[in-house]
Coordinates of C-alpha atoms and ligand atoms in Angstrom, one line a residue:
X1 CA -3.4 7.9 -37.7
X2 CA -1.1 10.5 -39.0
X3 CA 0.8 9.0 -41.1
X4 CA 3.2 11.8 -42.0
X5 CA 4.1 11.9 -37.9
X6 CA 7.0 9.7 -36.9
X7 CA 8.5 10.0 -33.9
X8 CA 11.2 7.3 -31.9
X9 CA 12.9 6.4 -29.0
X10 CA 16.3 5.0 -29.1
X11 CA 18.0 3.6 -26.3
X12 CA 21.2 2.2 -26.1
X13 CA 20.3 -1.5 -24.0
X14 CA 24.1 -0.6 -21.7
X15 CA 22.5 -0.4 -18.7
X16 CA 18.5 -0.9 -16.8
X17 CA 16.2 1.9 -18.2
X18 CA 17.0 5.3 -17.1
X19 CA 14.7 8.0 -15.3
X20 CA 16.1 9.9 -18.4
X21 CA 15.1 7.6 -20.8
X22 CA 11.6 6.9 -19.6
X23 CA 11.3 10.8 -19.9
X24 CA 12.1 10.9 -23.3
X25 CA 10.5 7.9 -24.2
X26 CA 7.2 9.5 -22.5
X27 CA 7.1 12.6 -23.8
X28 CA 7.6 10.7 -27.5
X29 CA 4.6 8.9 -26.7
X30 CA 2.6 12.0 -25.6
X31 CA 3.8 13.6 -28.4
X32 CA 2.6 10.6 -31.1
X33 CA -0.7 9.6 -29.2
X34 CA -2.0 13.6 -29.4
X35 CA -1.1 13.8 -33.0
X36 CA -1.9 10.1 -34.1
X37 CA 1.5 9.7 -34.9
X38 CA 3.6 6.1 -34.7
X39 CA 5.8 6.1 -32.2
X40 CA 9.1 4.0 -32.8
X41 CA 11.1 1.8 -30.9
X42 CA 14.7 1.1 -31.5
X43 CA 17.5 -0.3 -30.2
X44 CA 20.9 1.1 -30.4
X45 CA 23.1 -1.8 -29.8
X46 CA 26.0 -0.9 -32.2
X47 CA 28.4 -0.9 -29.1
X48 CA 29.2 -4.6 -29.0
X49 CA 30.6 -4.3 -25.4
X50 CA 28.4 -2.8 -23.9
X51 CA 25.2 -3.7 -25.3
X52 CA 23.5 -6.6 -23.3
X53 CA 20.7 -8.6 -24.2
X54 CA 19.4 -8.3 -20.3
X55 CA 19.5 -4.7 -20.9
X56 CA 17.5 -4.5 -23.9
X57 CA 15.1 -7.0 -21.9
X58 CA 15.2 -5.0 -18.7
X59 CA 14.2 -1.7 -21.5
X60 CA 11.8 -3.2 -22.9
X61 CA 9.9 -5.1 -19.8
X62 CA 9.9 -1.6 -17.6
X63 CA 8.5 0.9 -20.4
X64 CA 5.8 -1.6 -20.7
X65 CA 5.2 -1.6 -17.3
X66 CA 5.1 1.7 -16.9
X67 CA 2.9 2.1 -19.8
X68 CA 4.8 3.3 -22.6
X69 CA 3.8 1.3 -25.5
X70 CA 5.3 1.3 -28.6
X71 CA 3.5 1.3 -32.2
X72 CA 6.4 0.0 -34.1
X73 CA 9.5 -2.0 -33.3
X74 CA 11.9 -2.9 -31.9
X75 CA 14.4 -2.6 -34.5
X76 CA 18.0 -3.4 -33.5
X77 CA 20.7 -1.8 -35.1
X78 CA 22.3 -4.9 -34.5
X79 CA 20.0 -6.7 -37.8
X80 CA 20.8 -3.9 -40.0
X81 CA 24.1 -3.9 -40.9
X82 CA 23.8 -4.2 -44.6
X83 CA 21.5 -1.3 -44.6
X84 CA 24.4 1.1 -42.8
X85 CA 27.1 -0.8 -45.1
X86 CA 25.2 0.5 -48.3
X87 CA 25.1 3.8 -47.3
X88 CA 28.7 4.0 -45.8
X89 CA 29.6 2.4 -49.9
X90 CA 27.9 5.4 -51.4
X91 CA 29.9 7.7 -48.4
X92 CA 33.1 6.2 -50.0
X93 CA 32.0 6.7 -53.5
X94 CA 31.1 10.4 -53.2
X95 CA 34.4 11.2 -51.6
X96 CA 32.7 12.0 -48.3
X97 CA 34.5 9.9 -45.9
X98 CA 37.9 8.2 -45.6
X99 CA 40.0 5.3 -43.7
X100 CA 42.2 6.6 -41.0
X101 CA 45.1 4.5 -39.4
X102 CA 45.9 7.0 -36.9
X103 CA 46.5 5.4 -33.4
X104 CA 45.2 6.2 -30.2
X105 CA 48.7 7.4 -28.7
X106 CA 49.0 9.8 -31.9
X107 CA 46.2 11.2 -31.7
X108 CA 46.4 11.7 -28.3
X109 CA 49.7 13.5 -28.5
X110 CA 48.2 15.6 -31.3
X111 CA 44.8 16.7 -28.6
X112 CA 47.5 17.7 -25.8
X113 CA 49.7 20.0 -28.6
X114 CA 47.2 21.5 -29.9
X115 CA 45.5 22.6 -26.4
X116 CA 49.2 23.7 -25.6
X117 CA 48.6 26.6 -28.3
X118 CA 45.2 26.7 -26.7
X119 CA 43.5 25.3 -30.0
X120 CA 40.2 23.5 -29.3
X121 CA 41.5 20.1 -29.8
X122 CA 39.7 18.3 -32.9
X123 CA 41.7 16.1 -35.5
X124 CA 44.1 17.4 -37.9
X125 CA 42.7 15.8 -41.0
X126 CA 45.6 13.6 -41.2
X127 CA 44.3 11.1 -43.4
X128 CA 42.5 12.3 -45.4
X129 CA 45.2 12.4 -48.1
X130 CA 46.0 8.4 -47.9
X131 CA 44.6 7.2 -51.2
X132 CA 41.9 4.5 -51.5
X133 CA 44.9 2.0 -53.3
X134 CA 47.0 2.8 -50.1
X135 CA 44.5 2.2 -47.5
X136 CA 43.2 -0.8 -49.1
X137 CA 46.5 -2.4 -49.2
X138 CA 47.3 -1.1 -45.9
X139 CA 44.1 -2.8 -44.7
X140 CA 44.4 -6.1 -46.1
X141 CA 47.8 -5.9 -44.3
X142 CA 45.9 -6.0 -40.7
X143 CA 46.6 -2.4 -40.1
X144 CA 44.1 -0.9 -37.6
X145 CA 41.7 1.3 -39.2
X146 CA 38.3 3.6 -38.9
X147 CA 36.2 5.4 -40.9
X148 CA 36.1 9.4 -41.3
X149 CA 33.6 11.4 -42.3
X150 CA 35.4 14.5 -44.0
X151 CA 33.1 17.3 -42.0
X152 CA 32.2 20.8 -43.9
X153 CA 33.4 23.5 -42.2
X154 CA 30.2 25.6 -42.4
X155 CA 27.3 26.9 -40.0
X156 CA 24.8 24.8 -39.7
X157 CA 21.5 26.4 -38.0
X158 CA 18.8 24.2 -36.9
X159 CA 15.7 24.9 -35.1
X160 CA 14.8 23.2 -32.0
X161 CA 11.1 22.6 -31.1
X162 CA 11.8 23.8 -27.7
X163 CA 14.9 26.4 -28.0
X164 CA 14.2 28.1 -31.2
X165 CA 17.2 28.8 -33.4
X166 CA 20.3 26.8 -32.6
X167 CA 24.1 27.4 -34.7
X168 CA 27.1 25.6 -34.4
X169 CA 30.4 25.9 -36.4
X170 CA 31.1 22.6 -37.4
X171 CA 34.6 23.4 -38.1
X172 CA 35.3 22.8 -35.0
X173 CA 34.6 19.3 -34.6
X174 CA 37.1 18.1 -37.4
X175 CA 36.7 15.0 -39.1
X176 CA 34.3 12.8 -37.1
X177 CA 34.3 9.0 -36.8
X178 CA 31.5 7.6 -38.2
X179 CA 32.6 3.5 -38.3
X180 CA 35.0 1.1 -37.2
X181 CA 34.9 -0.7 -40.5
X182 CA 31.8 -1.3 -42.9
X183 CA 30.0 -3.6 -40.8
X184 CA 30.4 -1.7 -37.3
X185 CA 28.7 1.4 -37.6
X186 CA 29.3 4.1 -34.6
X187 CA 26.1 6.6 -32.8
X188 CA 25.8 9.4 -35.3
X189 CA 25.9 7.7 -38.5
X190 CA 23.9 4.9 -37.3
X191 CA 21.0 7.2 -36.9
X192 CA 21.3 9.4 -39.2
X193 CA 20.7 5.9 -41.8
X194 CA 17.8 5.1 -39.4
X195 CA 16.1 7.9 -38.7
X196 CA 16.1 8.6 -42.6
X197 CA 14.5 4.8 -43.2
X198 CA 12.6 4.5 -40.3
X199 CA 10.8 7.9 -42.0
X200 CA 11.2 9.6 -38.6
X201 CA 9.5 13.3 -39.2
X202 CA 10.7 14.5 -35.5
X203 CA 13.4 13.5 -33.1
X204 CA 13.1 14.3 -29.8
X205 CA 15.5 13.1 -27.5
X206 CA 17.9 14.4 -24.3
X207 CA 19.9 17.6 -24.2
X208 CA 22.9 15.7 -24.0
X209 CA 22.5 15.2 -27.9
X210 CA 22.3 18.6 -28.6
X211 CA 25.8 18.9 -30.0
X212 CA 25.5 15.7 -32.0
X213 CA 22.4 17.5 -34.1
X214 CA 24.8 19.2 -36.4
X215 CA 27.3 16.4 -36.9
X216 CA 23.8 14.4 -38.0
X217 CA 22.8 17.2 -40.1
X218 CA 26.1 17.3 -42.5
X219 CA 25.8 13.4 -42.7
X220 CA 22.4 13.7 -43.7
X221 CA 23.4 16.6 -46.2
X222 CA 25.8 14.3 -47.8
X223 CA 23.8 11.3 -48.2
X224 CA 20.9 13.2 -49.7
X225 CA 18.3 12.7 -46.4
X226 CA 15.8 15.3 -45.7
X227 CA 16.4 16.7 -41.7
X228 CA 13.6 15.4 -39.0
X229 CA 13.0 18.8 -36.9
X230 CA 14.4 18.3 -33.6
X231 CA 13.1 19.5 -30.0
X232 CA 15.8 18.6 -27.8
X233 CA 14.2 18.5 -24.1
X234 CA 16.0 19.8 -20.4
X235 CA 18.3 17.9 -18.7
X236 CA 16.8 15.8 -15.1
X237 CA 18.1 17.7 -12.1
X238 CA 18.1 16.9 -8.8
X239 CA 17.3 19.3 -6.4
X240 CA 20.6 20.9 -5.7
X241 CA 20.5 21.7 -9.8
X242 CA 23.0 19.0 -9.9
X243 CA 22.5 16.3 -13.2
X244 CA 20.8 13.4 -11.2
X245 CA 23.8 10.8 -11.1
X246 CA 23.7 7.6 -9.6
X247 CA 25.8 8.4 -7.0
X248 CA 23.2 9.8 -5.1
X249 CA 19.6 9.6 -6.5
X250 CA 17.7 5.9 -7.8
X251 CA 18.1 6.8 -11.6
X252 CA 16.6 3.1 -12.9
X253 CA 13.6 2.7 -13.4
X254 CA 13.6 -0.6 -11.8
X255 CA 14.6 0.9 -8.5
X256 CA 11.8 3.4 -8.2
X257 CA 9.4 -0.1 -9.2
X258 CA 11.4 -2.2 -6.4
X259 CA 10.9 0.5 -3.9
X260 CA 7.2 0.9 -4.2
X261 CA 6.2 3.6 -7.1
X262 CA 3.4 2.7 -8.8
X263 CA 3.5 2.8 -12.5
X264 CA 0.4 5.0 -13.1
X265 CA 1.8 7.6 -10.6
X266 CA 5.6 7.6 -12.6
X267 CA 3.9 7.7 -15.8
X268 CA 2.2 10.9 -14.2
X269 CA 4.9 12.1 -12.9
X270 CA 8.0 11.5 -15.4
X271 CA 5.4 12.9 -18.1
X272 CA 5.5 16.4 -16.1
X273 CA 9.2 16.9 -15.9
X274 CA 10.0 19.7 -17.7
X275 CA 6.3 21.4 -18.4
X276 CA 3.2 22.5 -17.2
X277 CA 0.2 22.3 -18.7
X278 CA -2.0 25.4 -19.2
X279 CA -5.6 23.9 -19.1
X280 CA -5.6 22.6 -15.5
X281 CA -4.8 23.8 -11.8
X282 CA -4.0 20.2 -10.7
X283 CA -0.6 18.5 -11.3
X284 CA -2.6 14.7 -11.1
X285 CA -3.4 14.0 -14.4
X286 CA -4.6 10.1 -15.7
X287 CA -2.7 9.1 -19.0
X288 CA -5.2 10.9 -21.1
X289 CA -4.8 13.9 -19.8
X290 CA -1.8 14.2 -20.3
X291 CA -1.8 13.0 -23.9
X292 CA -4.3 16.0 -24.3
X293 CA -2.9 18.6 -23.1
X294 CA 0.6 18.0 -23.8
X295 CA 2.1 20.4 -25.8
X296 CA 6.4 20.4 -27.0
X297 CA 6.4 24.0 -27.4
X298 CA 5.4 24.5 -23.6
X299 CA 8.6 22.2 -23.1
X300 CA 11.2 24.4 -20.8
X301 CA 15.1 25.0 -22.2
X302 CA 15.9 25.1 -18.1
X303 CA 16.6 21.9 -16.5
X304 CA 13.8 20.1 -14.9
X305 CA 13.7 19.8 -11.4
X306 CA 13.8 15.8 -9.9
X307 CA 11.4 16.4 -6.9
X308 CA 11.1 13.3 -4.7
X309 CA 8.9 15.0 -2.5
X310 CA 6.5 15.3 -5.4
X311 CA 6.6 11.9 -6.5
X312 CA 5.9 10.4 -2.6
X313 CA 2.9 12.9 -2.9
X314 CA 1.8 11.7 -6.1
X315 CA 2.5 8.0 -5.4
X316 CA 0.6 8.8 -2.2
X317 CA -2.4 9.8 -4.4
X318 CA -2.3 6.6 -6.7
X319 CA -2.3 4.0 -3.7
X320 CA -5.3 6.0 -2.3
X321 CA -7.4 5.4 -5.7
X322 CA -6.1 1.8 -6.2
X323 CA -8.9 -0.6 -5.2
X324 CA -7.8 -2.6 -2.3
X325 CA -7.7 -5.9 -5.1
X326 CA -5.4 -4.2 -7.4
X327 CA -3.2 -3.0 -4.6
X328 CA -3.1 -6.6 -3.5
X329 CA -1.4 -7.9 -6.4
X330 CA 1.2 -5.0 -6.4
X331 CA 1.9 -5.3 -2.9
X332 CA 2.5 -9.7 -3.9
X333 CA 6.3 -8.9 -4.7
X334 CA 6.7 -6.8 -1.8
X335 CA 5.1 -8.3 1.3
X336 CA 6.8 -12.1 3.1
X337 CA 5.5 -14.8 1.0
X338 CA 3.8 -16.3 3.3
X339 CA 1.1 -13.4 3.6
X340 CA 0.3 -13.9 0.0
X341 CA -1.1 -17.1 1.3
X342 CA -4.0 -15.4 2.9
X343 CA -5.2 -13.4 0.2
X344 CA -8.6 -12.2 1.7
X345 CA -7.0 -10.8 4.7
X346 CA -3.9 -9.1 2.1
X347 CA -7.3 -7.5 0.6
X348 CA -8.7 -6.2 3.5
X349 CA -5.0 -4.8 5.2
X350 CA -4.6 -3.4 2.1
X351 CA -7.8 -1.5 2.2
X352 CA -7.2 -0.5 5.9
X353 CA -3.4 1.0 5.3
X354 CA -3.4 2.6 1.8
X355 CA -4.3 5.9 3.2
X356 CA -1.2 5.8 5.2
X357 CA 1.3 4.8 2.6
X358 CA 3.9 6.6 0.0
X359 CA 5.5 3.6 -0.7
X360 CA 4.0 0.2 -1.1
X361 CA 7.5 -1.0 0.6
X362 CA 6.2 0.8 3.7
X363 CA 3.3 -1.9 3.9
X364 CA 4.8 -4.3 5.2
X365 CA 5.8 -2.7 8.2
X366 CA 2.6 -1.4 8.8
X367 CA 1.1 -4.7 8.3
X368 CA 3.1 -6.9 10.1
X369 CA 1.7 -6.7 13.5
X370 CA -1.6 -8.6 11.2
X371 CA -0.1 -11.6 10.4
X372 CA 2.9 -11.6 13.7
X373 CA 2.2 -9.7 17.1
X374 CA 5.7 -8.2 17.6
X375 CA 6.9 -7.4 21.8
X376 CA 5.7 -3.9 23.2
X377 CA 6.5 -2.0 26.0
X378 CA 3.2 -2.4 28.2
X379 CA 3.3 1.3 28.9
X380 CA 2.2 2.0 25.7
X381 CA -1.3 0.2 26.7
X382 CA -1.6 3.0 28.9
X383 CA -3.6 6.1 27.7
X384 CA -2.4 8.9 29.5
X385 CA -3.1 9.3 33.3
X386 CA -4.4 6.0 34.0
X387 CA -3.3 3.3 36.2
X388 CA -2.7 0.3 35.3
X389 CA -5.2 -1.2 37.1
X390 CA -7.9 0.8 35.4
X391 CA -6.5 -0.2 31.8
X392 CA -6.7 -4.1 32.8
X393 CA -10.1 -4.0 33.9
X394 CA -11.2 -1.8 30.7
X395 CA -9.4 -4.6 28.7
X396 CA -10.9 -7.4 30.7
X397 CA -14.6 -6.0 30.3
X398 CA -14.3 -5.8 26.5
X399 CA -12.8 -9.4 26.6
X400 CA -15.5 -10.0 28.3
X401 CA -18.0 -8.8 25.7
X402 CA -16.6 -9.8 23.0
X403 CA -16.0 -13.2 24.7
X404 CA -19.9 -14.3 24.5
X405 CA -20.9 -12.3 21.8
X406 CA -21.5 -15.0 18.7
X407 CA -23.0 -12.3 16.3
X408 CA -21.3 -11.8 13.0
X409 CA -18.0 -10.5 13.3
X410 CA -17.3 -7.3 11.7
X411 CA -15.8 -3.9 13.0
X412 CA -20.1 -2.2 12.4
X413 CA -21.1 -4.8 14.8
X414 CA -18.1 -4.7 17.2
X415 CA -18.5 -0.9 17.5
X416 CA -21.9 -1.0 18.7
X417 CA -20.9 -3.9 20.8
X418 CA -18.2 -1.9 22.8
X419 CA -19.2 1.7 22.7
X420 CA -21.6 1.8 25.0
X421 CA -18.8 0.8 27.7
X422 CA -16.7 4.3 26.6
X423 CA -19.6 6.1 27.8
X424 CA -19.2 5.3 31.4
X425 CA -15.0 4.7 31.4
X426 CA -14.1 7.2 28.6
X427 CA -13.7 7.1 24.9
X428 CA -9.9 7.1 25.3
X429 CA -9.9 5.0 28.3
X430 CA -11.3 2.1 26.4
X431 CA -10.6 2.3 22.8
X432 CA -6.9 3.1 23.5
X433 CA -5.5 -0.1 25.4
X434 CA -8.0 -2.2 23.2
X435 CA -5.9 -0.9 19.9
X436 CA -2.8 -1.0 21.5
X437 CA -3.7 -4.9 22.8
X438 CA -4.7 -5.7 19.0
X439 CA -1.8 -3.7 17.0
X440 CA 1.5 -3.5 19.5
X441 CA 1.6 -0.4 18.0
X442 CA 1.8 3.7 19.0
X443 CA 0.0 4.3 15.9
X444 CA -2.4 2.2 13.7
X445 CA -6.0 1.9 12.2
X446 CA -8.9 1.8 15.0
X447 CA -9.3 -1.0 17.0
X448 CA -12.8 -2.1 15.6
X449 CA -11.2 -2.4 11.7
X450 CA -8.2 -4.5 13.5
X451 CA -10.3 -6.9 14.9
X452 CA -12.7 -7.1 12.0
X453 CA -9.3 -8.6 10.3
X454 CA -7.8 -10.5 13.0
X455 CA -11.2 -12.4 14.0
X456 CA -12.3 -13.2 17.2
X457 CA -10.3 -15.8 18.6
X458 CA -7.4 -13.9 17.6
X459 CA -8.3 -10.6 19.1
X460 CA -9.3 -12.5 21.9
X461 CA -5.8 -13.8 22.3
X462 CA -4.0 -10.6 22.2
X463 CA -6.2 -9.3 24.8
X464 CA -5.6 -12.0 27.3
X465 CA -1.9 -11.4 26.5
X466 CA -2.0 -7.7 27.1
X467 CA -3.5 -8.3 30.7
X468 CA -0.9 -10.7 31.1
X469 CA 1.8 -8.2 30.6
X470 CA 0.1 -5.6 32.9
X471 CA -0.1 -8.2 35.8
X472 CA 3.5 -9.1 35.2
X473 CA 4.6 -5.3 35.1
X474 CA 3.5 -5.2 38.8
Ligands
LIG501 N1 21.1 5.8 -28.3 C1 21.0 7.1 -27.9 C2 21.0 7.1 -26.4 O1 20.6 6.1 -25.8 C3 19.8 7.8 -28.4 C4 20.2 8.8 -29.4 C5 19.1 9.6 -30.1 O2 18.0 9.6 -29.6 O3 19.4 10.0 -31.1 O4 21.2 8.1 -25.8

């Protein structure tokens, strides 16, 4: 372990964990894991409406699954109000910060004058001149009060991991509220006090907090803290370069699970959005590899690109290597529960269709025809020129074969059993209708595999019916 290497995720628990999230959360975790850091989880539940416990549950449950574990944690802001209290004391001491009892309405008047002289609006500072007697006796009144930090108007340069030197004037934000009262403390403070105990040595977190890196940095001045160093990492963007919104993309990380991603295939994909490695040609990389060659200062300032196309590839991929066990027990929560029943023959579909899934939601559709024989139009038993006649007595002479044989049933045995009758009537000729009798389907594994699964009486059965429905098209 590196002890001097802290590093954190902190979500806010308003809503199920976000694509955006995960990201962040992963590339922490890449980031800790290379370095034998700690990696940090907190919860930022200050926002007392919003916050949900089912939230926080759905956070937690889903990076787990995905396999984003956590060293440390998790805190909740929620159990360290005395900790921000103290510090917001010492604020008030110093002469850093200040109660304002300036009402929404007023203020808002005060944002639309000053855009009128085409100010960038920020507050006017108001307050700041109400003395502690005043305020304290205009408190215990029941006034309506927050808490203002009084911001320096100075430069404050930074410099980001990923974009190198970053500036802001921090005049322009005015005086920032940092609390709604000493025990209800708002975003920036709240981490600035937490980052600072929590002895986190590097924050790296969304784009979105870019401009709330300086505000952090004045607070941290003014309380005495040392500054993490900061990478902040690309915005998520769909593929019209578009910030991926719920509207129109799955953004939960529960939906993507729900749908039929596997975790190992997320975990390989999330962990790629927004750099390449240098070391290898292939974008499939296990877990390891990606701790190892994952590198911040390869992390792009440009917005990564959300490719869905890439992710069905990749998911692709993962179902492939999955053993046809595991991919039973994923496939539990999606299939009827009924099939889960019938476990052995789950095992063996599995194995038959993975090649010819994205989605594990797509099995059961491909399955179905296994466990229920849906209608089909008796055309399709028809391989191209044939007559009909000629399909029903292909049909019936494998019926017949398979009828006495009382071998071991397995598709080896029934290959050799029925191939030698495609050498006289056609490969097509034979193994077409026979698939088509066992499957309903225009496309599906090879009739030998199907029967394998379905068993003799079974295939048997669907046979007789498929003749039936040729003698009835007549
Ligand atoms: N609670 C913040 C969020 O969910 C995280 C802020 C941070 O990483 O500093 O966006």
């Amino acid at each position: 372990m590196n002890s001097n290497i802290r590093v954190r995720l902190a979500p806010s628990p308003t809503g199920s964990l976000h694509i955006g999230t995960a990201r962040t959360g992963l590339f922490n975790y890449l980031f800790a894991k290379k370095i034998g850091g700690t990696f940090v989880l907190r919860i930022e539940d200050t926002d007392l409406e919003r916050s949900k416990p089912t939230f926080e549950k759905d956070i937690l449950e889903h990076l787990t699954w995905l396999g984003i574990t956590w060293d440390e944690g998790p805190y909740r802001q929620s159990e360290r109000l005395d900790i921000y209290e103290k510090y917001l004391i010492q604020l008030f001491e110093q002469g850093d910060v200040y109660y304002c009892f300036c009402r929404e309405e007023e203020l808002e008047i005060e944002r639309q004058e000053m855009m009128t002289r085409g100010i960038a609006p920020k507050y006017s500072g108001r307050c700041r001149s109400i003395s502690s007697e005043d305020a304290r006796r205009r408190i215990t009144q029941g006034e309506l009060s927050v808490i203002r930090f009084k911001m320096p108007e100075t430069r404050i340069i930074f410099q980001d991991m990923i974009r190198g030197g970053v500036e802001f004037d921090t005049s322009l934000f005015g005086d920032v509220v940092i609390a709604k009262n000493l025990r209800i403390p708002l975003y920036n403070f709240a981490v600035v006090v937490d980052d600072f105990e929590m002895n986190i040595s590097h924050v790296i977190r969304g784009e979105d907090h870019i401009s709330n890196t300086p505000k952090q940095i004045a607070l941290q001045k003014a309380l005495g803290f040392t500054t993490p160093e900061y990478a902040h990492l690309p915005l998520i963007l769909d593929k019209n370069r578009a910030k991926l919104s719920k509207r129109f993309n799955a953004v939960s990380i529960l939906e993507y699970k729900n749908t039929g991603y596997l975790p190992n295939a997320l975990f390989n994909f999330i962990g790629l959005l927004g750099w390449h490695p240098s070391a290898s040609d292939t974008e499939l990389l296990t877990q390891d590899q990606l701790i190892a060659q994952f590198d911040i200062s390869r992390v792009q300032k440009a917005g990564a690109i959300f490719d869905i196309e890439k992710l069905n590839w990749m998911n692709a991929h993962y179902i492939k290597e999955k053993t046809p066990e595991e991919l039973a027990v994923f496939l539990g929560s999606f299939v009827p529960e009924e099939w889960t029943k019938h476990k052995e023959k789950l095992i063996r579909i599995a194995s038959l269709e993975r090649e010819r899934m994205k989605r594990l939601s797509e099995f059961t559709d491909l399955a179905r025809f296994f466990f229920d024989m849906q209608e089909y139009d008796p055309q399709l038993l028809v391989w191209k020129t044939m007559s009909s006649e000629t399909v029903a007595s292909n049909l019936r002479d494998v019926a017949d074969i398979l009828g006495v044989y009382d071998g071991t049933w397995g598709s080896a045995a029934l290959e050799s059993l029925i191939m030698p009758l495609t050498e006289s009537r056609g490969r097509g000729e034979v193994l077409w209708p026979l698939r088509v009798a066992l499957s309903g389907q225009s496309h599906s594994p090879g009739p030998f595999e199907i029967a394998d699964i379905l068993g003799k009486e079974d295939s048997l059965v669907r046979i007789a019916s498929a003749l039936q429905k040729l003698t009835q098209q007549k």
